[in-house]
Amino acid sequence: MTEFFDPPPERDLPARQVTRMRAELLSTISRPLRRPTRLRVAVVAATAVVAVSAVLLVARPGLPGAEPSGGFELVAMGPSELSPTLHRSVEQCLDWNAQEPLHTENSAERGDASGGGQPDGASWPAVTVDDLAVAAQRDDTAALLFLTEAGYLTCDVRLRAGREPTGGLGGAAHWPQRDWLPGPVQWLSLGSTEPDGGDVTVSGRISARVHRLVLEHGDGGSTTSRLASGVFGLVTKGAEVNQNAELVSYDADRNEIDRRLLFQGDRGLEHCYVDPSGQIVYPPTTGEDEPKLEPALAADCRPAERWTSSG
Amino acid sequence: MTTRLHPSDQELWSALAGGDEAAFGQLFERYARAVYNHAFRLCGSWSVAEDITQATFLVAWRRRGEARLVDGSALPWLLVVATNTARTEWRSARRWRALLRRVPQEWEAHADPADEVAGRLDDERRMASVLSAVRRLPRAEREAVALCLWSGVPYAEAAAVLGISEVALRSRVSRARARLARIFSTDNRQEQ
């Protein structure tokens, strides 16, 4: 039946694209498990933050800005802590972002398939290096988080000698939930070397009552996150983080105040969260692959926690 | 040993669950076109549809142990995955590309014929017009239209994958049709 809202006729995928896509997919899934010399970013999500302090060289202490010759990891909490390689990563991300045709809040202009449901997720903000909140690096791959007054930008970038940089951007130019967290902690950028596991790179936001944040790997190991100005960042090295990994938040008295699965995160909120007026700030979702069709009831929600860059 | 030239989806998925990459390749060849066109109808861009298609199959690989085949077909589940990818992750489809091991640029050395390019631009304009109306529907109805009317997934199969009753799904489609008729009618009056 022909209807007034019929789409155009179907088209074939161009043959060369089929070949390319198939080759890339097979090459990607064929990656051997856990080969330390070849880092794979498996998942990278959204962003936030504001900055501060010093470079953390995980497992290999050194001077800020120094880069060991072999594989290494570091977390820089702001532009003042950037290593030379992270500087190049930041420049690459800024360059990509500048090439984006629009920095608009109109999702329709960008063909946002989420339509009217996500007016916040329309596009990415224009950012500068001063907006950098967290930069996390493992070997030749970096995950960056920029935070502006209204939105955020995430960028993952892989720089290899003699090869074209690869990576991607994410974020929102307008972010209605900027002032609120779904509980004490919210990751915004998550990278892993294996699907839901391996070594991970995580950054995000914390509320003022979080004084310590630990990633429990799920195999008995753990990694303590760096915290600064309402933001956290962590990188694991040689870890066996698994699907049961949890982010555990502690208050100033070392009491555990929150525990949540890392690989559920804010993309798969089990609960909804409301602000003090009872308005739902974060509706529940079931993750990136599962539909959530039923509306949330505010009465069943948990309190959202206010976020400020002062932590 | 005998080799089946046309294994069923169930056989492919069983092999996939065991980590069989060849089965994954076969599944991709079987359904890439359907997923690609479904993705285009959701996002209105052929290039974004490519990203969503790749992201969908990557998710399929990651979640191969969790897929629900309906009446032996993997397509409804793949289309629902594509729908969710397009809905919440279209930007991250770009990020998914970051994790794909890039093949040499020679693959892209050949240019599209001009008429093909022009045709695709026309498609995008037409789809943008359709989506401007469809996006005014509630999300559940919008996705029901894409799944059942545009991609032709039978109601029973789509309902099973979505985890709702067939009656509820038919109701969504019916309401969507009625709403769209009103939207188009109103828009046409305003244009006149």
Short mmCIF file of C-alpha atoms in Angstrom, two decimals:
data_model
loop_
_atom_site.label_atom_id
_atom_site.label_comp_id
_atom_site.label_asym_id
_atom_site.label_seq_id
_atom_site.Cartn_x
_atom_site.Cartn_y
_atom_site.Cartn_z
CA MET A 1 0.00 0.00 0.00
CA THR A 2 1.30 3.42 -0.89
CA GLU A 3 1.09 5.86 1.98
CA PHE A 4 1.84 9.54 2.18
CA PHE A 5 4.67 8.85 4.57
CA ASP A 6 6.33 6.14 2.53
CA PRO A 7 10.12 6.44 2.50
CA PRO A 8 12.19 6.33 -0.68
CA PRO A 9 12.79 2.90 -2.25
CA GLU A 10 15.53 0.80 -0.75
CA ARG A 11 19.05 0.95 -2.09
CA ASP A 12 21.93 -1.46 -2.09
CA LEU A 13 24.91 -0.79 0.05
CA PRO A 14 27.62 0.21 -2.42
CA ALA A 15 29.69 -2.88 -3.13
CA ARG A 16 32.94 -1.32 -2.05
CA GLN A 17 31.32 -0.22 1.20
CA VAL A 18 30.10 -3.75 1.85
CA THR A 19 33.62 -5.00 1.32
CA ARG A 20 35.11 -2.32 3.53
CA MET A 21 32.56 -2.71 6.30
CA ARG A 22 32.80 -6.47 6.28
CA ALA A 23 36.58 -6.33 6.36
CA GLU A 24 36.59 -3.85 9.22
CA LEU A 25 34.07 -5.83 11.21
CA LEU A 26 35.86 -9.12 10.75
CA SER A 27 39.18 -7.53 11.51
CA THR A 28 37.75 -5.98 14.64
CA ILE A 29 36.14 -9.11 16.01
CA SER A 30 39.20 -11.16 15.14
CA ARG A 31 41.34 -9.19 17.53
CA PRO A 32 43.04 -11.61 19.85
CA LEU A 33 42.12 -11.31 23.48
CA ARG A 34 44.42 -9.20 25.54
CA ARG A 35 47.51 -8.32 23.60
CA PRO A 36 49.14 -5.51 25.54
CA THR A 37 50.97 -4.05 22.58
CA ARG A 38 47.80 -3.40 20.65
CA LEU A 39 45.31 -1.22 22.37
CA ARG A 40 41.74 -1.37 21.30
CA VAL A 41 39.17 1.13 22.30
CA ALA A 42 35.94 -0.75 22.54
CA VAL A 43 33.42 1.63 23.95
CA VAL A 44 33.59 5.34 24.39
CA ALA A 45 30.63 7.30 25.63
CA ALA A 46 29.76 10.81 26.66
CA THR A 47 31.42 13.56 28.78
CA ALA A 48 31.75 16.45 31.29
CA VAL A 49 34.09 18.36 33.59
CA VAL A 50 36.38 21.09 34.71
CA ALA A 51 39.96 20.77 35.58
CA VAL A 52 42.99 20.84 37.85
CA SER A 53 46.16 19.26 39.30
CA ALA A 54 49.01 16.99 38.23
CA VAL A 55 49.79 14.14 35.91
CA LEU A 56 49.34 10.68 37.24
CA LEU A 57 51.60 8.15 35.64
CA VAL A 58 49.95 4.91 36.49
CA ALA A 59 52.41 2.19 37.38
CA ARG A 60 55.32 4.25 36.09
CA PRO A 61 55.92 7.32 38.16
CA GLY A 62 57.62 10.21 36.46
CA LEU A 63 57.68 13.92 36.04
CA PRO A 64 54.60 15.64 34.68
CA GLY A 65 54.89 15.78 30.93
CA ALA A 66 57.43 12.98 30.78
CA GLU A 67 56.52 9.99 28.68
CA PRO A 68 58.19 6.64 29.13
CA SER A 69 59.39 5.06 25.93
CA GLY A 70 57.26 1.96 26.27
CA GLY A 71 53.55 1.55 26.90
CA PHE A 72 52.21 3.82 29.58
CA GLU A 73 49.09 5.32 31.04
CA LEU A 74 48.34 8.67 32.53
CA VAL A 75 45.43 10.75 33.72
CA ALA A 76 45.69 14.51 33.37
CA MET A 77 43.13 16.52 35.29
CA GLY A 78 43.11 19.62 33.15
CA PRO A 79 45.24 21.38 30.55
CA SER A 80 48.09 22.19 32.91
CA GLU A 81 48.92 18.51 33.24
CA LEU A 82 49.08 17.56 29.60
CA SER A 83 51.99 15.52 28.31
CA PRO A 84 53.33 16.23 24.81
CA THR A 85 51.36 13.33 23.35
CA LEU A 86 48.20 14.40 25.10
CA HIS A 87 48.76 17.90 23.75
CA ARG A 88 48.77 16.45 20.25
CA SER A 89 45.65 14.45 21.04
CA VAL A 90 43.89 17.58 22.27
CA GLU A 91 44.90 19.47 19.14
CA GLN A 92 43.58 16.65 16.97
CA CYS A 93 40.26 16.65 18.79
CA LEU A 94 39.95 20.41 18.56
CA ASP A 95 40.69 20.16 14.87
CA TRP A 96 38.03 17.52 14.32
CA ASN A 97 35.52 19.51 16.30
CA ALA A 98 36.28 22.65 14.32
CA GLN A 99 35.56 20.72 11.13
CA GLU A 100 32.07 19.86 12.29
CA PRO A 101 29.72 21.80 10.05
CA LEU A 102 27.37 22.92 12.79
CA HIS A 103 27.63 23.78 16.39
CA THR A 104 23.92 24.09 16.84
CA GLU A 105 21.34 23.00 19.29
CA ASN A 106 18.86 22.07 16.60
CA SER A 107 18.88 18.31 16.38
CA ALA A 108 16.80 18.22 13.23
CA GLU A 109 19.48 20.06 11.33
CA ARG A 110 21.92 17.33 12.10
CA GLY A 111 19.55 14.51 11.32
CA ASP A 112 19.44 13.35 14.91
CA ALA A 113 17.44 10.16 14.79
CA SER A 114 16.41 10.64 18.37
CA GLY A 115 14.15 13.36 17.09
CA GLY A 116 12.28 15.44 19.59
CA GLY A 117 13.09 13.07 22.38
CA GLN A 118 16.58 14.37 22.98
CA PRO A 119 16.78 18.08 22.46
CA ASP A 120 19.86 18.06 24.61
CA GLY A 121 21.88 15.71 22.47
CA ALA A 122 21.88 17.73 19.31
CA SER A 123 25.49 18.57 18.65
CA TRP A 124 28.81 19.33 20.19
CA PRO A 125 29.96 22.57 21.67
CA ALA A 126 32.83 24.63 20.39
CA VAL A 127 35.64 24.05 22.89
CA THR A 128 39.18 25.16 23.56
CA VAL A 129 42.00 23.54 25.43
CA ASP A 130 40.94 25.52 28.48
CA ASP A 131 37.72 23.51 28.55
CA LEU A 132 39.63 20.27 28.98
CA ALA A 133 38.60 18.54 32.19
CA VAL A 134 40.15 15.09 31.97
CA ALA A 135 42.57 13.52 29.53
CA ALA A 136 43.31 9.84 29.92
CA GLN A 137 45.88 8.03 27.88
CA ARG A 138 46.95 4.44 27.47
CA ASP A 139 49.74 3.85 25.00
CA ASP A 140 48.75 5.48 21.70
CA THR A 141 45.09 6.08 22.51
CA ALA A 142 43.63 8.99 24.44
CA ALA A 143 40.14 9.75 25.74
CA LEU A 144 39.41 13.40 26.41
CA LEU A 145 36.60 15.13 28.21
CA PHE A 146 35.82 18.82 27.72
CA LEU A 147 33.24 20.70 29.73
CA THR A 148 31.75 24.05 28.90
CA GLU A 149 29.22 26.20 30.70
CA ALA A 150 26.40 24.62 28.75
CA GLY A 151 27.56 21.33 27.34
CA TYR A 152 30.32 18.82 26.94
CA LEU A 153 32.48 17.14 24.36
CA THR A 154 34.13 13.74 24.43
CA CYS A 155 36.82 12.72 22.03
CA ASP A 156 38.76 9.54 21.58
CA VAL A 157 41.82 9.62 19.41
CA ARG A 158 44.51 7.20 18.40
CA LEU A 159 47.79 8.60 17.17
CA ARG A 160 50.20 6.23 15.49
CA ALA A 161 53.40 7.10 13.76
CA GLY A 162 52.97 7.27 9.99
CA ARG A 163 49.24 6.60 10.19
CA GLU A 164 46.27 8.85 9.88
CA PRO A 165 44.73 9.66 13.27
CA THR A 166 41.51 7.82 14.00
CA GLY A 167 38.87 8.54 16.57
CA GLY A 168 35.51 10.13 17.15
CA LEU A 169 33.57 12.84 18.91
CA GLY A 170 30.54 12.88 21.15
CA GLY A 171 28.73 15.18 23.51
CA ALA A 172 26.06 17.84 23.56
CA ALA A 173 26.07 21.56 22.93
CA HIS A 174 23.13 22.00 25.24
CA TRP A 175 22.91 19.72 28.24
CA PRO A 176 19.86 20.19 30.45
CA GLN A 177 21.18 17.67 32.96
CA ARG A 178 24.45 19.48 33.44
CA ASP A 179 23.73 20.48 37.03
CA TRP A 180 22.52 17.07 38.13
CA LEU A 181 23.96 13.62 38.59
CA PRO A 182 22.15 10.28 38.69
CA GLY A 183 23.33 9.70 42.26
CA PRO A 184 26.85 10.44 43.52
CA VAL A 185 28.70 9.43 40.36
CA GLN A 186 28.24 9.46 36.60
CA TRP A 187 30.70 8.25 34.05
CA LEU A 188 30.69 10.16 30.81
CA SER A 189 33.57 8.65 28.89
CA LEU A 190 34.30 4.96 29.00
CA GLY A 191 36.78 3.05 26.91
CA SER A 192 37.76 -0.57 27.19
CA THR A 193 40.19 -2.80 25.38
CA GLU A 194 37.68 -5.63 25.15
CA PRO A 195 33.90 -5.64 24.89
CA ASP A 196 32.85 -4.79 28.45
CA GLY A 197 36.20 -5.57 29.95
CA GLY A 198 39.96 -5.74 29.72
CA ASP A 199 41.70 -2.51 30.54
CA VAL A 200 39.44 0.48 30.91
CA THR A 201 39.64 4.25 30.73
CA VAL A 202 36.87 6.04 32.57
CA SER A 203 36.10 9.67 33.33
CA GLY A 204 33.05 11.48 34.57
CA ARG A 205 31.55 13.52 37.34
CA ILE A 206 31.06 13.13 41.07
CA SER A 207 29.02 14.94 43.67
CA ALA A 208 30.56 16.88 46.53
CA ARG A 209 30.11 14.06 49.02
CA VAL A 210 32.34 11.66 47.09
CA HIS A 211 35.84 11.72 48.55
CA ARG A 212 37.12 8.46 47.14
CA LEU A 213 36.13 6.53 44.07
CA VAL A 214 37.34 3.01 43.39
CA LEU A 215 36.84 0.76 40.42
CA GLU A 216 36.53 -2.82 41.63
CA HIS A 217 37.53 -4.89 38.62
CA GLY A 218 35.31 -7.83 39.44
CA ASP A 219 38.24 -10.21 39.78
CA GLY A 220 39.51 -9.02 43.14
CA GLY A 221 41.64 -6.20 41.74
CA SER A 222 40.83 -2.51 42.03
CA THR A 223 41.97 0.88 40.78
CA THR A 224 41.54 4.17 42.66
CA SER A 225 40.40 7.10 40.61
CA ARG A 226 41.81 10.61 40.59
CA LEU A 227 39.34 13.25 41.73
CA ALA A 228 39.43 16.96 41.11
CA SER A 229 36.84 19.71 40.89
CA GLY A 230 33.84 17.43 40.70
CA VAL A 231 35.45 15.24 38.10
CA PHE A 232 37.15 11.87 38.12
CA GLY A 233 39.45 9.96 35.83
CA LEU A 234 41.06 6.54 35.93
CA VAL A 235 43.04 4.24 33.69
CA THR A 236 43.81 0.60 34.39
CA LYS A 237 46.89 -1.22 33.16
CA GLY A 238 47.14 -4.94 32.72
CA ALA A 239 43.82 -5.38 34.49
CA GLU A 240 41.18 -8.01 33.96
CA VAL A 241 38.21 -5.75 34.45
CA ASN A 242 35.10 -7.80 33.74
CA GLN A 243 31.40 -7.29 33.25
CA ASN A 244 30.81 -7.30 37.00
CA ALA A 245 33.15 -4.37 37.59
CA GLU A 246 31.69 -1.74 39.91
CA LEU A 247 32.36 1.90 40.65
CA VAL A 248 32.29 2.32 44.40
CA SER A 249 31.97 5.75 46.00
CA TYR A 250 33.04 6.62 49.55
CA ASP A 251 32.35 9.71 51.63
CA ALA A 252 34.80 11.66 53.77
CA ASP A 253 34.36 9.18 56.62
CA ARG A 254 35.27 6.31 54.31
CA ASN A 255 31.73 4.99 54.31
CA GLU A 256 30.54 3.38 51.11
CA ILE A 257 27.75 5.53 49.71
CA ASP A 258 27.21 4.11 46.27
CA ARG A 259 28.02 1.04 44.22
CA ARG A 260 27.05 0.57 40.61
CA LEU A 261 27.99 -1.58 37.68
CA LEU A 262 30.50 0.12 35.40
CA PHE A 263 29.16 -1.36 32.21
CA GLN A 264 25.64 -0.33 32.97
CA GLY A 265 26.55 3.25 33.76
CA ASP A 266 24.41 6.16 32.86
CA ARG A 267 23.43 4.65 29.56
CA GLY A 268 21.59 1.94 31.38
CA LEU A 269 20.14 3.54 34.48
CA GLU A 270 18.25 1.01 36.51
CA HIS A 271 16.46 3.77 38.39
CA CYS A 272 15.13 7.16 37.47
CA TYR A 273 16.39 10.24 39.32
CA VAL A 274 14.47 13.33 40.38
CA ASP A 275 15.53 16.80 41.47
CA PRO A 276 14.26 18.27 44.76
CA SER A 277 11.10 19.52 43.07
CA GLY A 278 10.24 15.99 42.02
CA GLN A 279 11.00 16.57 38.37
CA ILE A 280 12.50 13.55 36.64
CA VAL A 281 16.00 14.53 35.58
CA TYR A 282 17.20 11.12 34.46
CA PRO A 283 14.59 8.64 33.27
CA PRO A 284 15.43 4.96 33.57
CA THR A 285 16.93 3.21 30.59
CA THR A 286 17.86 -0.34 29.99
CA GLY A 287 21.08 0.25 28.15
CA GLU A 288 22.07 0.99 24.63
CA ASP A 289 20.52 -2.06 23.12
CA GLU A 290 17.29 -2.50 24.95
CA PRO A 291 14.10 -0.53 24.46
CA LYS A 292 12.52 1.11 27.48
CA LEU A 293 8.99 1.78 26.54
CA GLU A 294 7.13 2.36 29.78
CA PRO A 295 7.14 5.84 31.35
CA ALA A 296 8.81 6.26 34.73
CA LEU A 297 6.89 7.19 37.86
CA ALA A 298 8.56 9.94 39.85
CA ALA A 299 7.56 8.23 43.07
CA ASP A 300 9.82 5.32 42.21
CA CYS A 301 12.82 7.50 41.51
CA ARG A 302 15.92 8.20 43.53
CA PRO A 303 17.23 11.67 44.34
CA ALA A 304 19.52 13.23 41.78
CA GLU A 305 22.58 14.89 43.29
CA ARG A 306 23.65 18.38 42.39
CA TRP A 307 26.90 18.72 40.50
CA THR A 308 29.24 21.66 40.68
CA SER A 309 32.74 22.03 39.35
CA SER A 310 33.96 22.64 42.87
CA GLY A 311 33.13 19.04 43.69
CA MET B 1 31.79 -33.48 6.53
CA THR B 2 29.07 -31.70 4.61
CA THR B 3 28.86 -27.96 4.23
CA ARG B 4 25.51 -26.29 3.85
CA LEU B 5 25.51 -23.53 1.32
CA HIS B 6 22.52 -21.79 2.82
CA PRO B 7 22.48 -22.32 6.54
CA SER B 8 19.47 -21.04 8.41
CA ASP B 9 19.70 -18.03 10.69
CA GLN B 10 19.41 -20.39 13.63
CA GLU B 11 22.37 -22.40 12.40
CA LEU B 12 24.36 -19.26 11.74
CA TRP B 13 23.55 -17.87 15.14
CA SER B 14 24.50 -21.09 16.85
CA ALA B 15 27.84 -20.95 15.09
CA LEU B 16 28.12 -17.28 15.98
CA ALA B 17 27.52 -18.01 19.63
CA GLY B 18 30.50 -20.31 19.43
CA GLY B 19 32.64 -17.51 18.05
CA ASP B 20 32.48 -18.54 14.40
CA GLU B 21 33.63 -15.46 12.48
CA ALA B 22 32.71 -16.94 9.12
CA ALA B 23 29.14 -17.28 10.31
CA PHE B 24 29.26 -13.64 11.36
CA GLY B 25 30.42 -12.71 7.87
CA GLN B 26 27.57 -14.67 6.34
CA LEU B 27 25.06 -13.01 8.61
CA PHE B 28 26.44 -9.61 7.67
CA GLU B 29 26.11 -10.35 3.98
CA ARG B 30 22.60 -11.65 4.49
CA TYR B 31 21.24 -8.69 6.42
CA ALA B 32 23.52 -5.71 5.91
CA ARG B 33 21.27 -4.31 3.20
CA ALA B 34 18.13 -4.60 5.32
CA VAL B 35 19.82 -3.03 8.34
CA TYR B 36 21.33 -0.30 6.18
CA ASN B 37 17.99 0.70 4.70
CA HIS B 38 16.25 0.48 8.06
CA ALA B 39 18.93 2.72 9.55
CA PHE B 40 18.53 5.20 6.71
CA ARG B 41 14.80 5.43 7.34
CA LEU B 42 15.50 6.23 10.97
CA CYS B 43 18.20 8.84 10.48
CA GLY B 44 17.69 10.16 6.95
CA SER B 45 21.36 10.02 6.04
CA TRP B 46 23.00 7.31 3.98
CA SER B 47 26.41 7.94 5.51
CA VAL B 48 25.13 7.82 9.08
CA ALA B 49 23.21 4.70 8.10
CA GLU B 50 26.51 3.06 7.23
CA ASP B 51 27.85 3.85 10.67
CA ILE B 52 24.72 2.56 12.34
CA THR B 53 24.88 -0.61 10.26
CA GLN B 54 28.42 -1.32 11.36
CA ALA B 55 27.62 -0.50 14.97
CA THR B 56 24.61 -2.81 14.81
CA PHE B 57 26.66 -5.77 13.66
CA LEU B 58 29.31 -5.04 16.22
CA VAL B 59 26.66 -5.07 18.92
CA ALA B 60 25.32 -8.28 17.41
CA TRP B 61 28.73 -9.86 17.79
CA ARG B 62 29.12 -8.62 21.33
CA ARG B 63 25.66 -9.80 22.31
CA ARG B 64 25.51 -12.92 20.24
CA GLY B 65 24.69 -14.97 23.30
CA GLU B 66 21.65 -12.86 24.12
CA ALA B 67 19.89 -12.52 20.79
CA ARG B 68 16.30 -13.57 20.45
CA LEU B 69 15.58 -15.17 17.13
CA VAL B 70 11.91 -15.05 16.28
CA ASP B 71 10.58 -17.83 14.09
CA GLY B 72 14.16 -18.62 13.26
CA SER B 73 14.94 -15.17 11.87
CA ALA B 74 17.66 -12.89 13.19
CA LEU B 75 16.40 -9.89 11.25
CA PRO B 76 13.81 -8.53 13.71
CA TRP B 77 16.37 -8.53 16.52
CA LEU B 78 18.98 -6.89 14.32
CA LEU B 79 16.52 -4.19 13.32
CA VAL B 80 15.61 -3.50 16.93
CA VAL B 81 19.30 -3.22 17.76
CA ALA B 82 19.69 -0.84 14.82
CA THR B 83 16.71 1.15 16.05
CA ASN B 84 18.21 1.53 19.49
CA THR B 85 21.57 2.37 18.02
CA ALA B 86 20.00 5.05 15.88
CA ARG B 87 17.87 6.35 18.72
CA THR B 88 20.40 6.83 21.43
CA GLU B 89 23.68 6.24 19.80
CA TRP B 90 23.82 7.78 16.41
CA ARG B 91 26.57 10.08 17.47
CA SER B 92 28.36 7.26 19.14
CA ALA B 93 28.04 5.31 15.92
CA ARG B 94 30.85 7.60 14.92
CA ARG B 95 32.67 6.55 18.02
CA TRP B 96 32.04 2.92 17.23
CA ARG B 97 33.83 3.56 13.99
CA ALA B 98 36.82 4.55 16.04
CA LEU B 99 37.15 1.06 17.35
CA LEU B 100 36.88 -0.52 13.96
CA ARG B 101 40.19 -1.47 12.56
CA ARG B 102 40.48 0.65 9.48
CA VAL B 103 41.19 -0.92 6.15
CA PRO B 104 43.46 0.81 3.64
CA GLN B 105 41.98 3.74 1.78
CA GLU B 106 42.20 1.90 -1.56
CA TRP B 107 38.81 0.44 -0.76
CA GLU B 108 37.35 3.89 -1.22
CA ALA B 109 39.30 4.85 -4.29
CA HIS B 110 36.37 4.63 -6.70
CA ALA B 111 33.95 7.52 -6.92
CA ASP B 112 30.20 7.12 -7.04
CA PRO B 113 28.59 7.68 -10.42
CA ALA B 114 27.00 11.11 -10.52
CA ASP B 115 23.45 9.82 -10.97
CA GLU B 116 23.84 7.53 -8.00
CA VAL B 117 24.98 10.45 -5.87
CA ALA B 118 22.12 12.60 -7.10
CA GLY B 119 19.65 9.83 -6.38
CA ARG B 120 20.90 9.45 -2.86
CA LEU B 121 20.63 13.18 -2.28
CA ASP B 122 17.04 13.03 -3.48
CA ASP B 123 16.43 10.17 -1.08
CA GLU B 124 17.77 12.20 1.80
CA ARG B 125 15.58 15.17 0.92
CA ARG B 126 12.51 12.95 0.66
CA MET B 127 13.36 11.17 3.91
CA ALA B 128 13.92 14.46 5.70
CA SER B 129 10.43 15.50 4.69
CA VAL B 130 8.92 12.24 5.92
CA LEU B 131 10.89 12.30 9.15
CA SER B 132 9.86 15.87 9.89
CA ALA B 133 6.38 14.48 10.35
CA VAL B 134 7.23 11.10 11.80
CA ARG B 135 9.46 12.63 14.46
CA ARG B 136 6.43 14.34 15.90
CA LEU B 137 5.10 10.94 16.92
CA PRO B 138 5.84 9.44 20.31
CA ARG B 139 8.99 7.40 20.09
CA ALA B 140 7.28 4.03 20.52
CA GLU B 141 4.93 4.77 17.64
CA ARG B 142 7.73 6.13 15.50
CA GLU B 143 9.74 2.97 15.94
CA ALA B 144 6.73 0.78 15.33
CA VAL B 145 6.20 2.52 12.00
CA ALA B 146 9.83 2.03 11.02
CA LEU B 147 9.90 -1.58 12.05
CA CYS B 148 6.56 -2.83 10.79
CA LEU B 149 5.53 -0.51 7.98
CA TRP B 150 8.83 0.53 6.49
CA SER B 151 10.97 -2.52 7.11
CA GLY B 152 8.13 -4.98 6.79
CA VAL B 153 8.74 -6.99 9.93
CA PRO B 154 5.60 -9.02 10.68
CA TYR B 155 3.70 -7.74 13.70
CA ALA B 156 4.05 -10.97 15.62
CA GLU B 157 7.82 -11.09 15.14
CA ALA B 158 8.33 -7.42 15.94
CA ALA B 159 6.16 -7.70 19.05
CA ALA B 160 8.13 -10.68 20.26
CA VAL B 161 11.44 -8.89 19.94
CA LEU B 162 10.11 -5.70 21.49
CA GLY B 163 8.66 -7.68 24.36
CA ILE B 164 5.13 -6.37 23.93
CA SER B 165 1.91 -7.96 22.77
CA GLU B 166 0.99 -8.05 19.11
CA VAL B 167 -2.21 -6.20 19.96
CA ALA B 168 -0.24 -3.40 21.59
CA LEU B 169 2.04 -3.13 18.60
CA ARG B 170 -0.83 -3.03 16.13
CA SER B 171 -2.41 -0.35 18.27
CA ARG B 172 0.76 1.75 18.12
CA VAL B 173 0.90 1.49 14.35
CA SER B 174 -2.76 2.34 14.05
CA ARG B 175 -2.41 5.40 16.28
CA ALA B 176 0.68 6.44 14.34
CA ARG B 177 -1.17 6.25 11.04
CA ALA B 178 -3.98 8.38 12.41
CA ARG B 179 -1.60 10.95 13.85
CA LEU B 180 0.41 11.12 10.64
CA ALA B 181 -2.74 11.65 8.61
CA ARG B 182 -3.59 14.61 10.85
CA ILE B 183 -0.05 15.97 10.68
CA PHE B 184 0.13 15.79 6.90
CA SER B 185 -3.34 17.21 6.57
CA THR B 186 -2.49 20.15 8.82
CA ASP B 187 0.81 20.76 7.07
CA ASN B 188 -0.84 20.72 3.65
CA ARG B 189 -3.47 23.21 4.77
CA GLN B 190 -0.79 25.52 6.10
CA GLU B 191 1.15 25.32 2.84
CA GLN B 192 -1.95 26.28 0.88
#
